[in-house]
mmCIF file of C-alpha atoms in Angstrom:
data_model
loop_
_atom_site.group_PDB
_atom_site.id
_atom_site.type_symbol
_atom_site.label_atom_id
_atom_site.label_comp_id
_atom_site.label_asym_id
_atom_site.label_seq_id
_atom_site.Cartn_x
_atom_site.Cartn_y
_atom_site.Cartn_z
ATOM 1 C CA MET A 1 124.335 94.433 92.641
ATOM 2 C CA GLN A 2 127.073 97.065 92.662
ATOM 3 C CA ASN A 3 126.814 100.636 91.384
ATOM 4 C CA ASP A 4 129.741 101.632 89.179
ATOM 5 C CA PHE A 5 130.769 104.344 86.760
ATOM 6 C CA SER A 6 132.317 103.774 83.340
ATOM 7 C CA PHE A 7 133.778 107.278 83.315
ATOM 8 C CA CYS A 8 134.870 109.766 85.958
ATOM 9 C CA PRO A 9 132.097 112.375 86.370
ATOM 10 C CA ASN A 10 134.789 115.057 86.755
ATOM 11 C CA CYS A 11 137.411 114.430 84.033
ATOM 12 C CA GLY A 12 135.864 111.690 81.872
ATOM 13 C CA GLY A 13 138.754 109.311 82.584
ATOM 14 C CA LYS A 14 138.128 105.576 82.317
ATOM 15 C CA LYS A 15 140.121 104.514 85.391
ATOM 16 C CA ILE A 16 137.555 105.432 88.057
ATOM 17 C CA GLU A 17 137.480 102.721 90.706
ATOM 18 C CA ASN A 18 135.006 101.541 93.296
ATOM 19 C CA VAL A 19 136.728 101.356 96.682
ATOM 20 C CA LYS A 20 134.947 98.761 98.853
ATOM 21 C CA MET A 21 131.490 100.195 98.009
ATOM 22 C CA ARG A 22 132.368 103.201 100.212
ATOM 23 C CA LYS A 23 133.542 105.606 97.523
ATOM 24 C CA TRP A 24 134.621 106.031 93.935
ATOM 25 C CA ARG A 25 138.047 107.454 93.222
ATOM 26 C CA CYS A 26 139.634 108.623 89.980
ATOM 27 C CA PRO A 27 143.417 108.219 89.893
ATOM 28 C CA ASP A 28 143.651 110.598 86.896
ATOM 29 C CA CYS A 29 142.211 113.746 88.535
ATOM 30 C CA GLY A 30 141.835 112.848 92.222
ATOM 31 C CA PHE A 31 138.019 113.089 92.159
ATOM 32 C CA THR A 32 136.349 111.242 95.075
ATOM 33 C CA LEU A 33 132.616 110.568 95.428
ATOM 34 C CA TYR A 34 131.439 108.994 98.669
ATOM 35 C CA ASN A 35 128.670 106.395 98.591
ATOM 36 C CA ASN A 36 126.643 107.947 101.415
ATOM 37 C CA VAL A 37 123.496 106.356 102.795
ATOM 38 C CA ALA A 38 120.163 108.067 102.041
ATOM 39 C CA ALA A 39 117.777 108.776 104.922
ATOM 40 C CA ALA A 40 114.174 107.616 104.656
ATOM 41 C CA VAL A 41 111.206 107.599 107.044
ATOM 42 C CA GLY A 42 108.251 105.323 107.664
ATOM 43 C CA LEU A 43 105.237 105.849 109.919
ATOM 44 C CA ILE A 44 103.441 103.228 111.959
ATOM 45 C CA ILE A 45 99.942 104.668 112.196
ATOM 46 C CA ARG A 46 97.614 102.661 114.418
ATOM 47 C CA LEU A 47 93.953 103.263 113.700
ATOM 48 C CA PRO A 48 91.351 103.449 116.507
ATOM 49 C CA ASP A 49 90.515 99.740 116.005
ATOM 50 C CA GLY A 50 94.198 98.791 116.544
ATOM 51 C CA ARG A 51 95.012 97.978 112.937
ATOM 52 C CA VAL A 52 98.049 99.570 111.227
ATOM 53 C CA LEU A 53 97.615 101.677 108.093
ATOM 54 C CA PHE A 54 99.471 100.253 105.084
ATOM 55 C CA GLU A 55 99.693 101.503 101.520
ATOM 56 C CA LYS A 56 99.657 99.271 98.456
ATOM 57 C CA ARG A 57 102.624 100.463 96.351
ATOM 58 C CA ALA A 58 101.761 101.800 92.893
ATOM 59 C CA LYS A 59 105.300 101.630 91.487
ATOM 60 C CA GLU A 60 108.565 99.786 91.636
ATOM 61 C CA PRO A 61 110.377 98.721 93.596
ATOM 62 C CA ARG A 62 108.008 96.095 94.956
ATOM 63 C CA LYS A 63 104.891 97.362 93.200
ATOM 64 C CA GLY A 64 101.729 95.848 94.712
ATOM 65 C CA PHE A 65 103.356 95.061 98.039
ATOM 66 C CA LEU A 66 102.441 96.850 101.256
ATOM 67 C CA ALA A 67 104.455 99.665 102.801
ATOM 68 C CA LEU A 68 104.123 102.091 105.649
ATOM 69 C CA PRO A 69 103.489 105.731 104.679
ATOM 70 C CA GLY A 70 106.849 107.432 104.203
ATOM 71 C CA GLY A 71 109.698 108.122 101.834
ATOM 72 C CA PHE A 72 113.053 109.810 101.416
ATOM 73 C CA VAL A 73 114.120 112.748 103.561
ATOM 74 C CA ASP A 74 114.684 115.863 101.427
ATOM 75 C CA PRO A 75 117.797 118.048 101.743
ATOM 76 C CA ASN A 76 117.558 120.493 104.684
ATOM 77 C CA GLU A 77 114.617 118.571 106.170
ATOM 78 C CA SER A 78 114.496 116.763 109.526
ATOM 79 C CA ALA A 79 113.194 113.209 109.743
ATOM 80 C CA GLU A 80 110.112 114.489 111.596
ATOM 81 C CA GLU A 81 109.450 117.106 108.903
ATOM 82 C CA ALA A 82 109.757 114.354 106.277
ATOM 83 C CA CYS A 83 107.150 112.307 108.187
ATOM 84 C CA VAL A 84 104.673 115.174 108.045
ATOM 85 C CA ARG A 85 105.366 115.972 104.370
ATOM 86 C CA GLU A 86 105.239 112.344 103.228
ATOM 87 C CA CYS A 87 101.931 111.736 105.051
ATOM 88 C CA ARG A 88 100.402 114.869 103.576
ATOM 89 C CA GLU A 89 101.521 113.759 100.104
ATOM 90 C CA GLU A 90 100.707 110.043 100.320
ATOM 91 C CA ILE A 91 97.618 109.841 102.528
ATOM 92 C CA GLY A 92 96.334 113.432 102.465
ATOM 93 C CA VAL A 93 96.464 113.772 106.260
ATOM 94 C CA GLU A 94 98.921 115.442 108.619
ATOM 95 C CA PRO A 95 100.141 113.059 111.333
ATOM 96 C CA GLU A 96 100.132 113.982 115.019
ATOM 97 C CA LYS A 97 102.160 112.904 118.068
ATOM 98 C CA ILE A 98 105.148 111.646 116.066
ATOM 99 C CA ARG A 99 107.418 109.445 118.219
ATOM 100 C CA TYR A 100 110.652 107.711 117.198
ATOM 101 C CA VAL A 101 110.618 103.878 117.204
ATOM 102 C CA ALA A 102 113.842 102.564 115.606
ATOM 103 C CA SER A 103 116.070 102.644 112.538
ATOM 104 C CA PHE A 104 117.189 99.857 110.221
ATOM 105 C CA PRO A 105 119.340 99.617 107.095
ATOM 106 C CA ASN A 106 117.586 98.918 103.814
ATOM 107 C CA SER A 107 118.387 98.420 100.128
ATOM 108 C CA TYR A 108 116.210 100.237 97.605
ATOM 109 C CA GLU A 109 116.749 99.385 93.939
ATOM 110 C CA TYR A 110 115.310 101.897 91.482
ATOM 111 C CA LYS A 111 115.918 101.932 87.720
ATOM 112 C CA GLY A 112 119.010 99.762 88.027
ATOM 113 C CA ILE A 113 120.642 101.789 90.792
ATOM 114 C CA LEU A 114 120.977 100.359 94.286
ATOM 115 C CA TYR A 115 120.422 102.910 97.034
ATOM 116 C CA LYS A 116 121.485 101.997 100.540
ATOM 117 C CA THR A 117 119.203 103.701 103.044
ATOM 118 C CA CYS A 118 118.857 104.181 106.763
ATOM 119 C CA ASP A 119 115.127 103.894 107.384
ATOM 120 C CA LEU A 120 113.942 105.836 110.447
ATOM 121 C CA PHE A 121 110.604 104.648 111.789
ATOM 122 C CA PHE A 122 108.130 106.604 113.875
ATOM 123 C CA GLU A 123 104.743 106.000 115.463
ATOM 124 C CA ALA A 124 102.111 108.595 114.712
ATOM 125 C CA GLU A 125 98.425 109.243 115.034
ATOM 126 C CA ILE A 126 96.026 110.786 112.583
ATOM 127 C CA PRO A 127 92.969 112.788 113.586
ATOM 128 C CA GLU A 128 89.917 110.636 114.256
ATOM 129 C CA GLY A 129 87.607 110.625 111.256
ATOM 130 C CA ALA A 130 90.324 111.915 108.903
ATOM 131 C CA GLU A 131 89.577 111.172 105.268
ATOM 132 C CA LEU A 132 92.464 109.421 103.545
ATOM 133 C CA LYS A 133 93.344 110.414 99.990
ATOM 134 C CA ALA A 134 95.803 108.185 98.095
ATOM 135 C CA GLN A 135 98.562 109.980 96.184
ATOM 136 C CA GLU A 136 98.072 109.211 92.504
ATOM 137 C CA GLY A 137 100.964 107.282 90.993
ATOM 138 C CA GLU A 138 102.366 106.352 94.421
ATOM 139 C CA VAL A 139 99.563 104.622 96.339
ATOM 140 C CA LEU A 140 97.113 102.145 94.799
ATOM 141 C CA ALA A 141 95.012 101.645 97.933
ATOM 142 C CA PHE A 142 95.036 101.662 101.709
ATOM 143 C CA GLU A 143 95.028 98.343 103.535
ATOM 144 C CA PRO A 144 94.642 98.522 107.311
ATOM 145 C CA MET A 145 95.885 95.272 108.827
ATOM 146 C CA ARG A 146 96.438 93.753 112.230
ATOM 147 C CA ALA A 147 100.126 93.941 113.213
ATOM 148 C CA GLY A 148 100.080 93.306 116.943
ATOM 149 C CA SER A 149 101.890 89.970 117.045
ATOM 150 C CA GLU A 150 104.822 88.254 115.332
ATOM 151 C CA ASP A 151 102.429 85.938 113.467
ATOM 152 C CA GLU A 152 100.305 88.824 112.167
ATOM 153 C CA ILE A 153 103.385 90.768 111.027
ATOM 154 C CA GLU A 154 104.887 87.733 109.268
ATOM 155 C CA ARG A 155 101.685 87.313 107.191
ATOM 156 C CA ILE A 156 101.784 90.876 105.805
ATOM 157 C CA PRO A 157 103.208 91.056 102.244
ATOM 158 C CA LEU A 158 105.629 93.877 103.065
ATOM 159 C CA ALA A 159 107.685 95.608 100.417
ATOM 160 C CA PHE A 160 110.696 96.121 102.671
ATOM 161 C CA GLU A 161 112.334 94.065 105.412
ATOM 162 C CA SER A 162 113.096 97.229 107.392
ATOM 163 C CA ALA A 163 109.346 97.804 107.875
ATOM 164 C CA ARG A 164 108.924 94.274 109.237
ATOM 165 C CA LEU A 165 111.743 94.899 111.711
ATOM 166 C CA ALA A 166 110.213 98.231 112.765
ATOM 167 C CA LEU A 167 106.813 96.629 113.341
ATOM 168 C CA MET A 168 108.460 93.916 115.426
ATOM 169 C CA GLU A 169 110.298 96.585 117.429
ATOM 170 C CA ASN A 170 107.033 98.464 117.880
ATOM 171 C CA ILE A 171 105.390 95.467 119.542
ATOM 172 C CA GLY A 172 108.446 94.781 121.692
ATOM 173 C CA LYS A 173 109.726 91.777 119.724
ATOM 174 C CA GLY A 174 112.562 93.546 117.921
ATOM 175 C CA ARG A 175 116.232 93.884 118.772
ATOM 176 C CA LYS A 176 117.477 91.917 121.722
ATOM 177 C CA GLN A 177 119.413 94.059 124.213
#
């Protein structure tokens, strides 16, 4: 899939061209739009029993599949601030002790537009006994699952490959040095 424009957003010209999926350029007016990567975050929250907290997605892309709590980083927001905001919104709890794990590229198709993302993953804790509250329209249910080995991770119906890679990194089976 490739995102393209039929008309230049600046002058309306029909000659706008996609340059190697890095930018769009209009030869008529000189307009250039860069195809920048969007930043997103995901949190690996291990519960006291060792299981990882997953959300069942309530919407596309990959509705019904499992994802880690997280989402897109807003303008003027750090990745850590996005972790806190997304957890508050999606699970109703503020995470604690946020620690960086790894980042991986991802593709996120939404309403016919392909977004390339850089997914930043963190470990976090939630207060013991915290009551989870699923964000309506975003989260169908919570599904804590074991994710402490390659075999366990491979059996999880994950929405995004980047989450699988982050879980593998988190257990020390990720990138080879």
